[in-house]
Short mmCIF file of C-alpha atoms and ligand atoms in Angstrom, two decimals:
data_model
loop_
_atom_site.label_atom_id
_atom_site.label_comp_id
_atom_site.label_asym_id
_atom_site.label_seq_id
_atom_site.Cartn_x
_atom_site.Cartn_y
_atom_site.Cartn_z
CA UNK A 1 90.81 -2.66 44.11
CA UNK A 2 91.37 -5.81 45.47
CA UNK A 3 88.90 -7.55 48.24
CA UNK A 4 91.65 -8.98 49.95
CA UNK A 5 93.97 -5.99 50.21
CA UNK A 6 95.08 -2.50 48.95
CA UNK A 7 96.09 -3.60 45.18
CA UNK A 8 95.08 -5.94 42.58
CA UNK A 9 95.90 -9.41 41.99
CA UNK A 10 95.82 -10.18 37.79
CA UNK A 11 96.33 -13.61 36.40
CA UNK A 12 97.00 -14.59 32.72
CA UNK A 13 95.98 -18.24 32.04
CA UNK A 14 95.54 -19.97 28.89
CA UNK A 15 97.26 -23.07 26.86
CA UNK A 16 100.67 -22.86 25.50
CA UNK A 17 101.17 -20.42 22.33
CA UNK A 18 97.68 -18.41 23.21
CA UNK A 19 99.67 -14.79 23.29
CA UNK A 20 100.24 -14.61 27.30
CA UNK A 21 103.49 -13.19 26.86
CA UNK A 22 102.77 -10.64 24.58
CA UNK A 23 99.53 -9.65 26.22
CA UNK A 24 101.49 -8.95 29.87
CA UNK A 25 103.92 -7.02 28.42
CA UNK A 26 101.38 -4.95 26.77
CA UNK A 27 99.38 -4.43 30.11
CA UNK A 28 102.65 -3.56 32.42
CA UNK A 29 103.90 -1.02 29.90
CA UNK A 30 99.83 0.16 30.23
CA UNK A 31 99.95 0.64 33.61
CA UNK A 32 103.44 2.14 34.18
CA UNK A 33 103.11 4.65 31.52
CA UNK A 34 99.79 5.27 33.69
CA UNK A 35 101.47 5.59 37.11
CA UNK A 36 100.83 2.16 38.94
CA UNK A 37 103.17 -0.16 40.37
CA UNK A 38 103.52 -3.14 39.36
CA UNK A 39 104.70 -6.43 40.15
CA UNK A 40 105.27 -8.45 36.65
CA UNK A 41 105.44 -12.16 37.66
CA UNK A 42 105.29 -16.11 37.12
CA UNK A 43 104.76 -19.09 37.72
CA UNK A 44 106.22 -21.38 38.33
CA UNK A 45 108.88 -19.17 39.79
CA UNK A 46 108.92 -15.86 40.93
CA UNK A 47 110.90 -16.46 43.97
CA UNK A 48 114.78 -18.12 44.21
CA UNK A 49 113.38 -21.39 45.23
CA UNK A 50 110.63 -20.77 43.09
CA UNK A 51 113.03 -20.92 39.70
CA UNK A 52 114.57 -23.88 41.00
CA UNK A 53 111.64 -25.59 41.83
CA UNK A 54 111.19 -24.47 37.86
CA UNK A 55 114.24 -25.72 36.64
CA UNK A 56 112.92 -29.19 37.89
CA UNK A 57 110.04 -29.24 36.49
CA UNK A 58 110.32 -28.21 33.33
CA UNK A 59 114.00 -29.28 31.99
CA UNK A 60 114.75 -32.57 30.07
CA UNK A 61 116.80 -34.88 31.40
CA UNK A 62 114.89 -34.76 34.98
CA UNK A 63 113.23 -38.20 33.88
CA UNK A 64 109.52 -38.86 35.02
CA UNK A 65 108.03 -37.29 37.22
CA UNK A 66 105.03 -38.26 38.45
CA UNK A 67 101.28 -36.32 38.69
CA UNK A 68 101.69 -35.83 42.20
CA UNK A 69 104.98 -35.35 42.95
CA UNK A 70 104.16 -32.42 39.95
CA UNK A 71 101.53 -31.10 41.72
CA UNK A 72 103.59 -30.49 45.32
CA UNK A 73 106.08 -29.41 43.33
CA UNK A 74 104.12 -26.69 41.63
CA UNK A 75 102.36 -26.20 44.99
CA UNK A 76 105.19 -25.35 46.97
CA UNK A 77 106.70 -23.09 44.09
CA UNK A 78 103.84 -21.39 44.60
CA UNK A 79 103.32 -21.19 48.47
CA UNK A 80 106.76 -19.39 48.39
CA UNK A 81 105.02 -16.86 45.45
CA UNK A 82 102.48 -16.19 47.47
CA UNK A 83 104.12 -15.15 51.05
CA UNK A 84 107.38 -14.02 49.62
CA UNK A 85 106.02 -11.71 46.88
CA UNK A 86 102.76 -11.62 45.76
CA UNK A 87 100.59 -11.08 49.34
CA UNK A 88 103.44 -7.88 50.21
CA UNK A 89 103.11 -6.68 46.77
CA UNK A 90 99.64 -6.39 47.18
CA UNK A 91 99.53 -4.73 50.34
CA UNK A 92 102.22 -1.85 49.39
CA UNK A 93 99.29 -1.28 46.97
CA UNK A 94 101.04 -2.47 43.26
CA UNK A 95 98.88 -4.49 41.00
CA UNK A 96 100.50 -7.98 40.59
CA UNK A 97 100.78 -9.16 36.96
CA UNK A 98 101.44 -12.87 37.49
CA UNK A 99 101.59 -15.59 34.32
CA UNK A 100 99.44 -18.42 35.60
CA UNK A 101 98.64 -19.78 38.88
CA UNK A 102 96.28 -22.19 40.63
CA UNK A 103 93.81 -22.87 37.48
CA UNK A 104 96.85 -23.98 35.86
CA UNK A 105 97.66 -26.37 38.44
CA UNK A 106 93.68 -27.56 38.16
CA UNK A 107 93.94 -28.00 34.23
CA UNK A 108 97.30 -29.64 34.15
CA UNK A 109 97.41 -31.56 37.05
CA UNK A 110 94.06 -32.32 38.23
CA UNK A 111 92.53 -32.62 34.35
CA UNK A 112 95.18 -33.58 32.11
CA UNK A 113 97.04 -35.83 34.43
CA UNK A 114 93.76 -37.08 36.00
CA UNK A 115 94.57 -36.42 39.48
CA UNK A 116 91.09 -34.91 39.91
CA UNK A 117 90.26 -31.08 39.62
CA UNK A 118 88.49 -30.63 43.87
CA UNK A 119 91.80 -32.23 45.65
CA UNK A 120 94.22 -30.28 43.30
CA UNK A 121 92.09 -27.35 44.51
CA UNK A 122 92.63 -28.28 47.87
CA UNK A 123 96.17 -28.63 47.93
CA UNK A 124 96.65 -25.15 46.46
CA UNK A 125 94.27 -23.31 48.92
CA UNK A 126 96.56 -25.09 51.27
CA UNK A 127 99.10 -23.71 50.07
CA UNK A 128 98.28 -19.96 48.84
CA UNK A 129 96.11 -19.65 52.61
CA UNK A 130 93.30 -18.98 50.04
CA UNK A 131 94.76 -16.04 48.19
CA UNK A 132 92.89 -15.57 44.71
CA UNK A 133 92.94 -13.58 41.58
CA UNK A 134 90.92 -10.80 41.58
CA UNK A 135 90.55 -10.92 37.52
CA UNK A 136 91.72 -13.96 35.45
CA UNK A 137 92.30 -13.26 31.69
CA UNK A 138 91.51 -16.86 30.16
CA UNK A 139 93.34 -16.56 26.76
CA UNK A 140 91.60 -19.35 25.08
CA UNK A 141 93.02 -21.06 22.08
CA UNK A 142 92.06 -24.28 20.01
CA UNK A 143 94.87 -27.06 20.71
CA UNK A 144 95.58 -27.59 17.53
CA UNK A 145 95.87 -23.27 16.88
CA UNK A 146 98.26 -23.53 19.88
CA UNK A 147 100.50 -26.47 18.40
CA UNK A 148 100.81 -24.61 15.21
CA UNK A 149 101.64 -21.11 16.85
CA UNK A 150 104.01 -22.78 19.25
CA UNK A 151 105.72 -24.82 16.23
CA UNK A 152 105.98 -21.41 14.54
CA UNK A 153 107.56 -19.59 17.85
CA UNK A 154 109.81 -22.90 18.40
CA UNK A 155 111.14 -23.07 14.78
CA UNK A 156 109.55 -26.84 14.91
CA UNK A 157 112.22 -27.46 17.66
CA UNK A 158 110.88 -29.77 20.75
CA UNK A 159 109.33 -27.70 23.46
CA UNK A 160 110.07 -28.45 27.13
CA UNK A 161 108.77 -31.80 28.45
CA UNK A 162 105.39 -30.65 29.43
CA UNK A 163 104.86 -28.84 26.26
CA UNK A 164 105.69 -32.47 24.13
CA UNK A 165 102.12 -33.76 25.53
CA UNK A 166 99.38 -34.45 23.13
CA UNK A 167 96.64 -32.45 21.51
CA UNK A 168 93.96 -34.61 23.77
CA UNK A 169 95.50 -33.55 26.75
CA UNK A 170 95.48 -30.08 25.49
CA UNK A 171 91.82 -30.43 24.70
CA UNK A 172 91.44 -31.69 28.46
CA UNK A 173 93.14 -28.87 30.00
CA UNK A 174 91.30 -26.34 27.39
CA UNK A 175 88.19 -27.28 29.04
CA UNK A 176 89.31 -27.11 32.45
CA UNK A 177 90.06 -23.39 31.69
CA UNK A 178 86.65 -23.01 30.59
CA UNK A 179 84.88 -24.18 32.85
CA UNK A 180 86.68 -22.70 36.15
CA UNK A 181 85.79 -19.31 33.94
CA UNK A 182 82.40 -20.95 33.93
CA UNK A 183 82.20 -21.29 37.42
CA UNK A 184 82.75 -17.86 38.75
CA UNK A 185 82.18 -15.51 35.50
CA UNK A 186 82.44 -12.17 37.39
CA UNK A 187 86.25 -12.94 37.88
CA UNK A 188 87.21 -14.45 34.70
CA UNK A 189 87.83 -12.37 31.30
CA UNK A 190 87.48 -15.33 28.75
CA UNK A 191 88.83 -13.82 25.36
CA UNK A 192 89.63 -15.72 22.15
CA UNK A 193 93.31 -15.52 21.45
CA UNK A 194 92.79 -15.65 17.84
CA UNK A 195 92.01 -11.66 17.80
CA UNK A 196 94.65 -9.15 17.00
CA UNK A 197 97.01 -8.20 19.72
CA UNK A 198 95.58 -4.68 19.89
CA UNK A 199 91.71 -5.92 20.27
CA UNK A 200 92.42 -7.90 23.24
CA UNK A 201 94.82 -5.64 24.73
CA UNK A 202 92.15 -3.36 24.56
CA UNK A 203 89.57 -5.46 25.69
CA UNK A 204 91.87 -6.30 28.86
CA UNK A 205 92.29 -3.08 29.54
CA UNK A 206 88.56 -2.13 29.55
CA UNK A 207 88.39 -4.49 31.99
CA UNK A 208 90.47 -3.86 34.27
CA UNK A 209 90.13 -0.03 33.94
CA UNK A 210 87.13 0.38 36.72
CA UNK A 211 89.26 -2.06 39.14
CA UNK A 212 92.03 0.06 39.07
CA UNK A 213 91.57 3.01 41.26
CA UNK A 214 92.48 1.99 44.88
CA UNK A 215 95.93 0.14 43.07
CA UNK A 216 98.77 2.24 44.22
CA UNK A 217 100.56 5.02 41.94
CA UNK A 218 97.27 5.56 39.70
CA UNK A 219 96.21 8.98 39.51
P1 TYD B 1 106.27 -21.97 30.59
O1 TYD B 1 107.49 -22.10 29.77
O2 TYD B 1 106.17 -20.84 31.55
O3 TYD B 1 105.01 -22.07 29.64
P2 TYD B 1 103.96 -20.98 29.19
O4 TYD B 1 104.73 -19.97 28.41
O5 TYD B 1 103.01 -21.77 28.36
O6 TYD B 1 103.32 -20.45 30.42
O7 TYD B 1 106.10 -23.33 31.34
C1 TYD B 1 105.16 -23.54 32.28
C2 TYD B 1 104.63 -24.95 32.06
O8 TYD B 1 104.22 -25.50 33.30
C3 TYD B 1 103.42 -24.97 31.15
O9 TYD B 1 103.48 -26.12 30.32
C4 TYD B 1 102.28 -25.14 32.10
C5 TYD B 1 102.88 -25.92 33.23
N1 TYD B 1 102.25 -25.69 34.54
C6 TYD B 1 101.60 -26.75 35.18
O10 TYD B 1 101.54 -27.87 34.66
N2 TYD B 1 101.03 -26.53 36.40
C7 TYD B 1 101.10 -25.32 37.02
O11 TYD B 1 100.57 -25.15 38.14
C8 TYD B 1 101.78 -24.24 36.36
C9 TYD B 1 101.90 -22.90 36.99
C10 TYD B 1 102.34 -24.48 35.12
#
């Protein structure tokens, strides 16, 4: 049960390709077949201005756009998130299943575009009034895993414009991932996305199983 209110706030972060997808899907059928509610969500998005706010960000043909224009961007996308959707989902009582969220904001934009990890982190508790995850799953792949499994997935087609970076960005924002977990390990589930879809659904579920009982719906 959340600190912050009656449910539980879940976020899936990781690099591109790491099994994010695949892993939320397998946790909301989890807990609906076991009676919670949930709220499956992402970011960024989530919200109608949210998806727009998406659309700019992440289609070709939108030109440069620059780190901090970026991080605003993904910012405000997610200040709507936050009011709009995830702080009333969370005090009905549903556990919120959201697909990244500030630590992706703090990898891309404040490591990988070098805009500085503290103000990014600044901006965003701005922004969210200081909502965070009660448990972070930190898929955590090896660039160069992640390239391949994403070249796979894409059928070698170009990925969206962020996705075209290079592997030593990817190495950058690996290790921002890390070391967030590193920061505050009692929130963070670090797992290596390189072990079968059932062990880490598994081990996700194990974690989240004693954190479950205040979340509405459960038994
Ligand atoms: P998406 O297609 O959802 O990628 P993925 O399946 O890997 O989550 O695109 C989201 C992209 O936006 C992804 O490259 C990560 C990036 N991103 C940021 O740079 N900053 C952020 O704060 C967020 C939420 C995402």
């Amino acid at each position: 049960m959340s600190e912050q209110s009656k449910g539980l706030f879940v976020v899936f972060e990781g690099g591109e390709g790491a099994g994010k997808t695949t892993q939320l899907q397998l946790l909301e059928d989890w807990l609906t077949g076991a009676g919670h509610t949930v709220l499956r969500t992402r970011e960024p998005g989530g919200t109608e201005i949210g998806e727009r706010i998406r659309g700019l960000l992440l289609e070709h043909g939108q030109g440069e756009v620059d780190p901090r224009t970026e991080t605003l961007l993904f910012a405000a996308s997610r200040a709507a998130h936050v009011t709009q959707k995830i702080r009333p989902a969370l005090a009905s009582g549903a556990v919120v299943l959201c697909d990244r969220y500030i630590d992706s904001s703090l990898a891309y934009q404040g490591a990988g575009r070098g805009l500085g990890v503290a103000e990014v982190a600044q901006i965003n508790a701005w922004a969210t009034q200081g909502l965070q995850p009660d448990v972070t799953v930190l898929l955590d792949l090896d660039p160069a895993l992640s390239a391949q499994r994403r070249a796979a997935r894409d059928g070698g087609a170009a990925g969206d414009r962020i996705e075209s970076a290079d592997l030593v960005f990817h190495a950058a924002l690996r290790q921002a991932f890390l070391d967030r977990a590193a920061g505050a390990p009692k929130r963070y589930l670090v797992l290596d996305a390189t072990g079968s879809m059932e062990q880490l659904h598994a081990e996700i579920r194990g974690c989240l199983q004693p954190l479950l009982n205040g979340a509405a719906g459960a038994d």
